[in-house]
mmCIF file of C-alpha atoms in Angstrom:
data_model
loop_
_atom_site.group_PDB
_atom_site.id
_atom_site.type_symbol
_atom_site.label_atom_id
_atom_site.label_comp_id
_atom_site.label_asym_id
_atom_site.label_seq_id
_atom_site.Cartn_x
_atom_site.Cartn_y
_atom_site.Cartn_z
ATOM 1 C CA UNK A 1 -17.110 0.893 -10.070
ATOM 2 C CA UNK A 2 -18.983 -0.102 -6.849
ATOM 3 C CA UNK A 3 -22.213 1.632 -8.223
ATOM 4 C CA UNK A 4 -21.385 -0.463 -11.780
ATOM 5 C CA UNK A 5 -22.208 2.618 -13.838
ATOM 6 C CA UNK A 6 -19.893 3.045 -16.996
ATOM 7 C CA UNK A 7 -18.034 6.470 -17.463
ATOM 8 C CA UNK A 8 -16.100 8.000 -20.192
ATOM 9 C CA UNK A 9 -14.066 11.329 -19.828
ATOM 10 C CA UNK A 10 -13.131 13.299 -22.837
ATOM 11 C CA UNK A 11 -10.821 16.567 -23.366
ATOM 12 C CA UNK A 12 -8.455 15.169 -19.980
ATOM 13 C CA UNK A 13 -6.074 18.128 -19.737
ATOM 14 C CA UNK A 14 -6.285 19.452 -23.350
ATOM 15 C CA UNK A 15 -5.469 22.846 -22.240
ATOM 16 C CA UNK A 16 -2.521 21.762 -20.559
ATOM 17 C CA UNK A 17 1.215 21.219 -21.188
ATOM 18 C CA UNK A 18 1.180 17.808 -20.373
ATOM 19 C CA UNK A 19 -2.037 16.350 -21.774
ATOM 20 C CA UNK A 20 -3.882 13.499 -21.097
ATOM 21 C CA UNK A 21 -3.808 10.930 -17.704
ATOM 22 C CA UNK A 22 -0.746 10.752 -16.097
ATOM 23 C CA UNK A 23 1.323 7.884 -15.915
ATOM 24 C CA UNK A 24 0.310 7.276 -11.787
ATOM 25 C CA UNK A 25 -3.290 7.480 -13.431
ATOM 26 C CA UNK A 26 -2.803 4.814 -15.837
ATOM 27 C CA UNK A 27 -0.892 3.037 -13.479
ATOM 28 C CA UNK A 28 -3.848 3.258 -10.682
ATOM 29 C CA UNK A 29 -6.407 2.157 -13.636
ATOM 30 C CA UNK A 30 -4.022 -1.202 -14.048
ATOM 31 C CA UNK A 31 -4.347 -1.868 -10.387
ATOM 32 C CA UNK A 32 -7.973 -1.753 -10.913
ATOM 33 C CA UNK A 33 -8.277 -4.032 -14.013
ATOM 34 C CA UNK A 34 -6.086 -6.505 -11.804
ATOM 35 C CA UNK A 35 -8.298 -6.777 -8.979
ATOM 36 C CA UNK A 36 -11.852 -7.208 -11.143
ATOM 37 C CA UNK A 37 -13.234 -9.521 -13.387
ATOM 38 C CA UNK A 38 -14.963 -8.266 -16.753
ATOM 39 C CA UNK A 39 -13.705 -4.431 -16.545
ATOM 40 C CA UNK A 40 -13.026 -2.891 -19.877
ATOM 41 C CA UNK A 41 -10.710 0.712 -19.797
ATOM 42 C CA UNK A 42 -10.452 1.837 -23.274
ATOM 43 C CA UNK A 43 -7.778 5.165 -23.049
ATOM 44 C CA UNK A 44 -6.992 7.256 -26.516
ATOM 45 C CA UNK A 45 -3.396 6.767 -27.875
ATOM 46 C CA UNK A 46 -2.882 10.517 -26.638
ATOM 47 C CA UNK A 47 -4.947 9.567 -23.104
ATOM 48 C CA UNK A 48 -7.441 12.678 -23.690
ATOM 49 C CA UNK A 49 -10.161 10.267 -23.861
ATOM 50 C CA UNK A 50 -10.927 7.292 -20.836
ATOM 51 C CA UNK A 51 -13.566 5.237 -21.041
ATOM 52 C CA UNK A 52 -14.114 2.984 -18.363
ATOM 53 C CA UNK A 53 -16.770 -0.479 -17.957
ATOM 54 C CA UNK A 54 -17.008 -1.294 -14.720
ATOM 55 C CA UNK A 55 -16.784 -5.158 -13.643
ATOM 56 C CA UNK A 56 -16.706 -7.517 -10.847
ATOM 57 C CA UNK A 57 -14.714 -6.382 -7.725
ATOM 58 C CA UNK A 58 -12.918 -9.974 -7.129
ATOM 59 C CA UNK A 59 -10.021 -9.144 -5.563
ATOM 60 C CA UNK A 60 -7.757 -11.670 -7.639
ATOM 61 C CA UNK A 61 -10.233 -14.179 -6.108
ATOM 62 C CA UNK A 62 -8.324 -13.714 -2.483
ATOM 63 C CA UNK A 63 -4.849 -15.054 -4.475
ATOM 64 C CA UNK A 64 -1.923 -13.230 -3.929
ATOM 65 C CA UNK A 65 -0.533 -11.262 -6.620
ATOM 66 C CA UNK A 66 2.209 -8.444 -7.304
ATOM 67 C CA UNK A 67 1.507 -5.491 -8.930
ATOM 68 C CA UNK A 68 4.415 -2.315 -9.251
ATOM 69 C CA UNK A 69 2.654 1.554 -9.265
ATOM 70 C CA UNK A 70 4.481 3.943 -11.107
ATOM 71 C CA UNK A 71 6.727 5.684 -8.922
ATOM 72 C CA UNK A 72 6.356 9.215 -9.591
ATOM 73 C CA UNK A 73 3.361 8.939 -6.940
ATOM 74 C CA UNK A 74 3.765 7.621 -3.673
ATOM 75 C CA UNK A 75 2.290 4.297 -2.355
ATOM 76 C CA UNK A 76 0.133 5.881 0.208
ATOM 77 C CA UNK A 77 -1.473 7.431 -2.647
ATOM 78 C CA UNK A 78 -2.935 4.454 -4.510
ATOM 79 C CA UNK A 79 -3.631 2.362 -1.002
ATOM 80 C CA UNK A 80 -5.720 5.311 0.011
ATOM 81 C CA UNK A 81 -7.644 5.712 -3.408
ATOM 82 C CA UNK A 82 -7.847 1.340 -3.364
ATOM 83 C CA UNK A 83 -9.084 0.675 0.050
ATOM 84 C CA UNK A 84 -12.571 2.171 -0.451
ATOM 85 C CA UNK A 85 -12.955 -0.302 -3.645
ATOM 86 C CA UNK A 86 -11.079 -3.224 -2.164
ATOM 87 C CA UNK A 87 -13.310 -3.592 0.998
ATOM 88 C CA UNK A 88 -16.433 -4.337 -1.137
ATOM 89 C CA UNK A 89 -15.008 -7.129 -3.457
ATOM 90 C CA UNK A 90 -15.688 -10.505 -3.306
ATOM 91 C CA UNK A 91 -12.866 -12.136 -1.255
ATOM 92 C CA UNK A 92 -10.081 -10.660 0.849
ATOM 93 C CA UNK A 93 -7.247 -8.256 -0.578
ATOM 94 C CA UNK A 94 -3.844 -10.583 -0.360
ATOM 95 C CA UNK A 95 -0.898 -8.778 -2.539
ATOM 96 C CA UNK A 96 2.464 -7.403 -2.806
ATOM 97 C CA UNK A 97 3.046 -4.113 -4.063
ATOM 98 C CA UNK A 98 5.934 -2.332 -5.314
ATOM 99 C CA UNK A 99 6.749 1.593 -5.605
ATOM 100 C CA UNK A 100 8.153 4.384 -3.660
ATOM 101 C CA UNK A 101 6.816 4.773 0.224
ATOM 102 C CA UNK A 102 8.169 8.209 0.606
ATOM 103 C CA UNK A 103 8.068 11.224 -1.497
ATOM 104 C CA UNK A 104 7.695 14.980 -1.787
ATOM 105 C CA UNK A 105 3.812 14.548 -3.072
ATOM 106 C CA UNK A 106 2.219 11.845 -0.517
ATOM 107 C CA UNK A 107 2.335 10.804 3.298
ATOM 108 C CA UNK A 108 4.786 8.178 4.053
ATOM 109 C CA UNK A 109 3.454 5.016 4.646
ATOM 110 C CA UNK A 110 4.844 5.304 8.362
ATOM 111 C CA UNK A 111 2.431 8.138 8.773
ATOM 112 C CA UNK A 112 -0.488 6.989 6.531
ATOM 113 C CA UNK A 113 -0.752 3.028 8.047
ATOM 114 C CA UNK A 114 -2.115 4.653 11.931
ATOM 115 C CA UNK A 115 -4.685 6.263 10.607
ATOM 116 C CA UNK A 116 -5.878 4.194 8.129
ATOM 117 C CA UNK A 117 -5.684 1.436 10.401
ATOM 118 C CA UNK A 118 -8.370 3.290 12.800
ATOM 119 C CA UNK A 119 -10.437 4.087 10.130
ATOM 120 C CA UNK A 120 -10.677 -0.039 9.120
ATOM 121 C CA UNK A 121 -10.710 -0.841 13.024
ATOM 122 C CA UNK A 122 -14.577 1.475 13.022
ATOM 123 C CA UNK A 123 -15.593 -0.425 9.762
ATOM 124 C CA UNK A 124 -14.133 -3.862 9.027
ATOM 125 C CA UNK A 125 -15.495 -5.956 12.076
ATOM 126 C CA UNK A 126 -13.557 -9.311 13.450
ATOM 127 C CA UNK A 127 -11.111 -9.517 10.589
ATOM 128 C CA UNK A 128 -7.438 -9.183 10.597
ATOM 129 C CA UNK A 129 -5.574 -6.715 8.210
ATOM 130 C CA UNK A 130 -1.885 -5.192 7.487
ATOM 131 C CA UNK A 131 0.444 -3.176 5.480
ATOM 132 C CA UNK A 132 3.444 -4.669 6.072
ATOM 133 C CA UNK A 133 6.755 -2.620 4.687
ATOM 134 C CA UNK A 134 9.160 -5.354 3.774
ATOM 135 C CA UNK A 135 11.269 -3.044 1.644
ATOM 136 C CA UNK A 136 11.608 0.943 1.877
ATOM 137 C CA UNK A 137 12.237 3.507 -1.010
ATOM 138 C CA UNK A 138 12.906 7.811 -1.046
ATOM 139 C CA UNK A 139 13.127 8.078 -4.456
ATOM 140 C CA UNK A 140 11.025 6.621 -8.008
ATOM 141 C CA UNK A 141 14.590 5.152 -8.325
ATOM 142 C CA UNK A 142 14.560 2.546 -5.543
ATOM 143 C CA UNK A 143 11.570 0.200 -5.567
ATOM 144 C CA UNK A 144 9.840 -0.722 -1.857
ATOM 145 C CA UNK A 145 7.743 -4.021 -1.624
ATOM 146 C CA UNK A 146 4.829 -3.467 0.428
ATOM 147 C CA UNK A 147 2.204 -6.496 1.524
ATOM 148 C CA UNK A 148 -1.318 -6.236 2.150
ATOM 149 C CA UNK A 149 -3.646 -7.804 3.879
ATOM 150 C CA UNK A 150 -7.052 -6.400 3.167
ATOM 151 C CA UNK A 151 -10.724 -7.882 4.461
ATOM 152 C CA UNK A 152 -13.602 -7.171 2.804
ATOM 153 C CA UNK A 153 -16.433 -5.578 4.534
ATOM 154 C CA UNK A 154 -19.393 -8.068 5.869
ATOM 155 C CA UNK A 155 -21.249 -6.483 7.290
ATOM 156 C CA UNK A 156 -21.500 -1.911 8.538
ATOM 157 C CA UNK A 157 -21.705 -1.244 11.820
ATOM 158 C CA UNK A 158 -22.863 2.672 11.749
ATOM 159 C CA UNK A 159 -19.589 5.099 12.585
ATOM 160 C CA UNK A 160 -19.843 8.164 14.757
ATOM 161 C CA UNK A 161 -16.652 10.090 13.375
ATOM 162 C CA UNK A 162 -16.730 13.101 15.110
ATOM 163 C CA UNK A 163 -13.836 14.543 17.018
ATOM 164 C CA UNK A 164 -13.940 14.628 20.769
ATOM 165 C CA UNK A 165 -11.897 16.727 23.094
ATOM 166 C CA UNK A 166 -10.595 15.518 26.516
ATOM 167 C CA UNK A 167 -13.262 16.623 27.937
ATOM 168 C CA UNK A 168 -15.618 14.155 25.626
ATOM 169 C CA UNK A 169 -17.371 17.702 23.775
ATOM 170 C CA UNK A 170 -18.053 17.277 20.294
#
């Protein structure tokens, strides 16, 4: 998508007993159609075969939307395969999104949103984001309601990402 470079994928888990995407999958390709202009995602009745035409990055334009993830994944899940797409659209991130924010697969949200947040602190300069838990969920029962709050990247300041002690050793 950010490189604009069509794929397709054939044979997706053909050896397996549940074959084809899986419904979080689908459900994270959605989320992607939703926030670009001119993408095209073809997927075979069975979901063996994906192919995917890359669009515009938009964002929704900066408008606010909703969008609800399947549940069997977690929210931290999708936000943490969006944000590297999201930062390079065209306007701002502004939505509400439903699912579950804890389950047995992915971090809570609680645990995810620090770290996250420091990562977008070292790269998105002078603009204000947030994940915002209005609503929580522990099971794909109950549906949260999360709202985001996402900048786009300007301009990349280089990061130095390595780990130092107390002692300030690399």
């Amino acid at each position: 998508l950010l490189n604009n470079i069509p794929i397709e994928i054939e044979n997706i888990r053909i050896n397996k007993i549940n074959i084809g995407l899986y419904s979080n999958e689908i459900s994270f390709l959605k989320f992607i159609d939703q926030i670009t202009n001119g993408t095209k995602i073809y997927i075979s009745q069975t979901g063996t075969h994906l192919k995917f035409i890359p669009g515009t990055i938009t964002n929704n334009y900066g408008k606010e939307f909703l969008f609800e993830f399947d549940s069997s994944r977690g929210l931290s899940y999708y936000i943490e395969g969006f944000i590297p797409i999201v930062i390079f659209g065209k306007e701002k991130l502004l939505c509400k999104i439903s699912g579950a924010t804890n389950n047995n697969l992915d971090l809570s949200l609680d645990c995810f949103k620090p770290n996250l947040f420091y990562l977008l602190e070292k790269i998105v300069v002078g603009d204000n984001f947030s994940i915002d838990i209005i609503k929580r969920s522990f099971s794909p029962d109950n549906t949260s309601e999360v709202k985001l709050n996402l900048p786009i990247i300007r301009f990349i300041e280089p990061l130095d990402l390595r780990f130092k002690s107390k002692d300030n050793k690399v």
